[in-house]
Structure formats: C-alpha cells, structure tokens
Short mmCIF file of C-alpha atoms in Angstrom, two decimals:
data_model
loop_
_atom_site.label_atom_id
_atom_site.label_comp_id
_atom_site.label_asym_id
_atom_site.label_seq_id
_atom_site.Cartn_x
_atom_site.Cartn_y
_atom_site.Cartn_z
CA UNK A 164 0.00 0.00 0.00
CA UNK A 165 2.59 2.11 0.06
CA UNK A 166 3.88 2.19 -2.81
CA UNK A 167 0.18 3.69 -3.53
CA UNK A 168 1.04 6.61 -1.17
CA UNK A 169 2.97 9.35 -3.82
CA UNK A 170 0.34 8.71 -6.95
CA UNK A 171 -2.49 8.79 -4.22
CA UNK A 172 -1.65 12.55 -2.69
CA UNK A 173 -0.16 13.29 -6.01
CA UNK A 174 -3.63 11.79 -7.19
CA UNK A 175 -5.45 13.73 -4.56
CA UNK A 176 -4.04 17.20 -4.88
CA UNK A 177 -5.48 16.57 -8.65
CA UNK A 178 -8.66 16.21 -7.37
CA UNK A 179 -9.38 18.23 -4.62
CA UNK A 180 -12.30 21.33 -4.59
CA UNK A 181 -11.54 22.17 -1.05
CA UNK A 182 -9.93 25.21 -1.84
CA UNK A 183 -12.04 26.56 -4.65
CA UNK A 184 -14.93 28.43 -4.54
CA UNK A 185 -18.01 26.91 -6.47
CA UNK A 186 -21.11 28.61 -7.98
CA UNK A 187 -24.22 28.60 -6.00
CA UNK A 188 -25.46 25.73 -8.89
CA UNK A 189 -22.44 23.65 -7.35
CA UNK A 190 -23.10 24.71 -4.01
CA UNK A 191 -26.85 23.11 -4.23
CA UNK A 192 -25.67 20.26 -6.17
CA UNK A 193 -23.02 19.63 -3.02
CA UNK A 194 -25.91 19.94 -0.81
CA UNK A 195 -28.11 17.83 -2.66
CA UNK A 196 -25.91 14.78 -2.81
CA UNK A 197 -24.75 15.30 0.84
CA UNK A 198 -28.27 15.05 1.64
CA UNK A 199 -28.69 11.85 -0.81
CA UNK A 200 -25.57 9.63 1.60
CA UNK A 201 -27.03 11.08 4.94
CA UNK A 202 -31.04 10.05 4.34
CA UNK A 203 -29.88 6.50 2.53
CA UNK A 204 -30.56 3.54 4.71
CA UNK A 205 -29.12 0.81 2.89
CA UNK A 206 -25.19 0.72 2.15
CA UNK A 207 -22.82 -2.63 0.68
CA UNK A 208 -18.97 -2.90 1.49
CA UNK A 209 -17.77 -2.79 -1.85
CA UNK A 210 -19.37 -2.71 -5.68
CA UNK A 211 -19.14 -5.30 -8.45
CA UNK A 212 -18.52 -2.27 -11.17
CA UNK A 213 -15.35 -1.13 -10.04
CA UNK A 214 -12.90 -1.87 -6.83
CA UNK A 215 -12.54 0.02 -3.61
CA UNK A 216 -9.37 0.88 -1.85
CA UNK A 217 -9.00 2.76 1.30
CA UNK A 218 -5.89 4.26 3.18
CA UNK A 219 -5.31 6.50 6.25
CA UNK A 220 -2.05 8.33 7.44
CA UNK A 221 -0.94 10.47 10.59
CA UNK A 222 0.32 13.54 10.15
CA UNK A 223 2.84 15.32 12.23
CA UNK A 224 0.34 17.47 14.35
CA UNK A 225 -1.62 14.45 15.01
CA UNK A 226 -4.52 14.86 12.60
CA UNK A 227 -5.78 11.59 9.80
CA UNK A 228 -5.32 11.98 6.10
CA UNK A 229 -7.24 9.05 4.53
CA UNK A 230 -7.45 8.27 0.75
CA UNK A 231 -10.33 6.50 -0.75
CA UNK A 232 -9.46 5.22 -4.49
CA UNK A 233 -11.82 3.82 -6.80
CA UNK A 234 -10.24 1.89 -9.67
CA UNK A 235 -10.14 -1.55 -12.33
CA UNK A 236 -13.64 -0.46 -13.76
CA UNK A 237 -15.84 -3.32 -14.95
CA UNK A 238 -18.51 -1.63 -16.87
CA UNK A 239 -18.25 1.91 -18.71
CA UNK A 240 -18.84 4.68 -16.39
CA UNK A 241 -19.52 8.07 -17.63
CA UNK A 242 -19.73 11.84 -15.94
CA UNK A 243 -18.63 10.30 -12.07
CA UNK A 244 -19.54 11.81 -9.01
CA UNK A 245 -18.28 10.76 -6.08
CA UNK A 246 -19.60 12.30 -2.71
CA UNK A 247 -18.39 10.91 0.93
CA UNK A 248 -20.29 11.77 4.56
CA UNK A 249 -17.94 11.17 7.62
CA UNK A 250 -19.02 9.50 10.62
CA UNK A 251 -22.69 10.36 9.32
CA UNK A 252 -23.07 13.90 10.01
CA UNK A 253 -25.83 15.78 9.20
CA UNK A 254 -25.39 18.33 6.51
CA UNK A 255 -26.51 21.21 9.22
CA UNK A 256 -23.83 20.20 11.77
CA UNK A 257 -20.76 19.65 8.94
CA UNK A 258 -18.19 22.31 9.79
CA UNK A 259 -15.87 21.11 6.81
CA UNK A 260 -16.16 20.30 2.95
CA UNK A 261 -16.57 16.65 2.72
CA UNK A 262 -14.37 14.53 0.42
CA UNK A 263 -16.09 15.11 -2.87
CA UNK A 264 -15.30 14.36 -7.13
CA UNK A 265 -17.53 15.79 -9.75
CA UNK A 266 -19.19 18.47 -8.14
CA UNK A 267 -16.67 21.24 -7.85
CA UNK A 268 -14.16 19.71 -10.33
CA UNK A 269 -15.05 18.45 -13.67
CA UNK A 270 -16.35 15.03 -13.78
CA UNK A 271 -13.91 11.95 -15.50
CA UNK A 272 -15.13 8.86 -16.78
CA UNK A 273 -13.98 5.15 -16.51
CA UNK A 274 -13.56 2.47 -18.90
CA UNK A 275 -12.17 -1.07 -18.52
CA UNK A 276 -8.89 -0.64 -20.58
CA UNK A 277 -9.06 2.59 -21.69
CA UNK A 278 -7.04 5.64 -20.56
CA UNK A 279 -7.17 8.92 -22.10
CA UNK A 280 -6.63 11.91 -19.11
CA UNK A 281 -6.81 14.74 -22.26
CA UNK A 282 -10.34 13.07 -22.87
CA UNK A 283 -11.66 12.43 -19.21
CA UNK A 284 -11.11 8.92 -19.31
CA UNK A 285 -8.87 8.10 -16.19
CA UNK A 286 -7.66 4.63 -14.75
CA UNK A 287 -9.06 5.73 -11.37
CA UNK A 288 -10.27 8.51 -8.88
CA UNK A 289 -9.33 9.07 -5.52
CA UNK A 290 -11.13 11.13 -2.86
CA UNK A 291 -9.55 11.96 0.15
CA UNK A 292 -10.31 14.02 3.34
CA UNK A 293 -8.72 14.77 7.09
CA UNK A 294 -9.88 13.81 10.57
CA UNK A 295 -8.92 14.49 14.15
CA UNK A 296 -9.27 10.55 15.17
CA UNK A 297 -9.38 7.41 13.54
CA UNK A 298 -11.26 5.07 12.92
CA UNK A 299 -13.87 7.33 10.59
CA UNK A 300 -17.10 5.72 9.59
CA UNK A 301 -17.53 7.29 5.46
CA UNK A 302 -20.68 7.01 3.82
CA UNK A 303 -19.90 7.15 -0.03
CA UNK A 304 -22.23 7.72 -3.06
CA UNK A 305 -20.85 6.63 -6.24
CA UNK A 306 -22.97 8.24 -9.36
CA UNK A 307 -22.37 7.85 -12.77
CA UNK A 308 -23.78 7.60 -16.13
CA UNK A 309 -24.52 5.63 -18.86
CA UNK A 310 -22.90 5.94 -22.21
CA UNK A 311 -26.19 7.62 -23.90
CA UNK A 312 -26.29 10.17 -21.08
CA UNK A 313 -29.68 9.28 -20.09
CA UNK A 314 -29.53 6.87 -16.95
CA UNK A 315 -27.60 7.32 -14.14
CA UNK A 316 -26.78 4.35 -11.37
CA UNK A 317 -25.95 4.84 -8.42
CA UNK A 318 -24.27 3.12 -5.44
CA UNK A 319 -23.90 3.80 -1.79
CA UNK A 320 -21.34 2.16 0.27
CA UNK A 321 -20.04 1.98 3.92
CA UNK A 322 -16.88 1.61 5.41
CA UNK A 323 -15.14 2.02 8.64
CA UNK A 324 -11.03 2.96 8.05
CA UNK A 325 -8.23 2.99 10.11
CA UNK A 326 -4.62 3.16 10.26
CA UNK A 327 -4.88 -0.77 9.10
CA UNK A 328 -7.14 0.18 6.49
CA UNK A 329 -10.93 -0.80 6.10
CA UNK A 330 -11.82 -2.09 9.32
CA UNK A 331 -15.55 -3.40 8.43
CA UNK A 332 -18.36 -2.73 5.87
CA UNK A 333 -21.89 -3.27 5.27
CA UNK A 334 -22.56 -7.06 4.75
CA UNK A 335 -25.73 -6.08 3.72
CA UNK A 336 -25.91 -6.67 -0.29
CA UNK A 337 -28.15 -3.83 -2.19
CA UNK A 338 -29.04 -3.67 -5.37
CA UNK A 339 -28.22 -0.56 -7.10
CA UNK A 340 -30.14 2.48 -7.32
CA UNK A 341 -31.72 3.59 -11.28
CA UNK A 342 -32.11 7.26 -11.96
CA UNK A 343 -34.25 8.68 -14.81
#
C-alpha cells in the first residue's frame, strides 16, 4: 500500500475542490448529494462495477489523512460523481467540505482498458479528506452515467477505516439504485 502513497496525494491534490470556490449551482448540487448519503438507509462494502481501496495516514500534528481510491472499472462509467459523509453527520452540523469528485471539479469517466486523461477517461479517482481521530465511519455515493447520457446508477457504500485500512463494511448486499 505504500507504494500507492505518492500517486495517491499526487492523485489527490489533482482532485481536490476544497480550496475553490463553487457557484451557488455547485453549491446546491453539493448539498443535494450530501443530503442523498445522509437520508440513505441501505449501504454494501464494496461494488461489483469497479474496486474500492482505502488508506489513512498520521500527520505530524496528530490529525488523519485518509485516501479513498476507486479503480479496475468493470462496466463503462460516464460523468462520475463521487460524494463521501464522515461518521454520518448531518449536513446542518458539517463544519468542513466533505471529500467530494464531480461536483466542484469536472467530472472523469472510466472504462475497462481505456485511458485517455486529455479526454476524461482516467484509470481511477481518488477522494480523500482529514480527521482528528481514527477510525472514521464514510458514507460514499458513487454516481455515474450511462454511455447515452440518459440513466444514471448509483451506489452507496459503507466503510469504517483505520490506520490498518478498512476495518468493516456493510454485509448487507443492495441492489443498485436507477435514476431517470
């Protein structure tokens, strides 16, 4: 895993909207899908489109880093978003910008085989975020859509990570969610 470690914050740096300031249509959209991980009731450990990695560092002063990296797609995934709650926290009470892809930042797509950065077809995405203590409990939507543009999927999952990595996940199995 840690040879992982450069290419993730390298990775993450890439993909980070902390920093930037979005449009109020971002802002709502941000909201929206915050709201979409914190009311869903029904979560899996890992998906059977693409794989799930997690890692978490300490930094000097004590705080978490933690990387989440989605990779080795097994199905075309178009126009990601990627939105992730810690330690379920309602939207109202969230002090801090939540680990987030495709909301702020343009979205990228995933293919099996098929890498083209210039294009927005990457290998992977990661999503990272910081935290006073570990373990963190994330909540993560995945969101994408289909090659026409017309149906989007998505898939909530649940993890609990530590300094060992993914401690547990949901062993509940749930199908996956159609959008219009």
């Amino acid at each position: 895993m840690k040879k992982y470690l450069i290419p993730v914050i390298a990775g993450s740096l890439l993909l980070c909207a902390c920093g930037k300031k979005g449009s109020d249509g971002d802002v709502t959209r941000y909201e929206t899908y915050y709201r979409a991980v914190t009311e869903n009731t029904k979560f899996t450990a890992e998906s059977e489109n693409y794989t799930v990695s997690a890692e978490m560092t300490q930094w000097d002063d004590g705080t978490y880093r933690y990387y989440v990296i989605f990779d080795e797609p097994r199905i075309s995934m178009y126009d990601i978003v990627i939105m992730a709650v810690e330690d379920n926290r309602p939207y109202e009470e969230a002090v801090k910008m939540m680990p987030s892809s495709g909301i702020f930042d343009a979205t990228s797509s995933m293919i099996p085989n098929q890498v083209n950065s210039k294009a927005g077809f990457v290998k992977g995405l990661i999503i990272s975020g910081e935290c006073d203590e570990e373990p963190v409990e994330l909540d993560i939507m995945v969101e994408w859509k289909d090659r026409s543009g017309k149906n989007a999927t998505r898939e909530f999952l649940t993890m609990e990570l530590g300094m060992n990595g993914i401690i547990s996940g949901s062993e509940e199995e749930v199908p996956q969610e159609e959008q219009p």
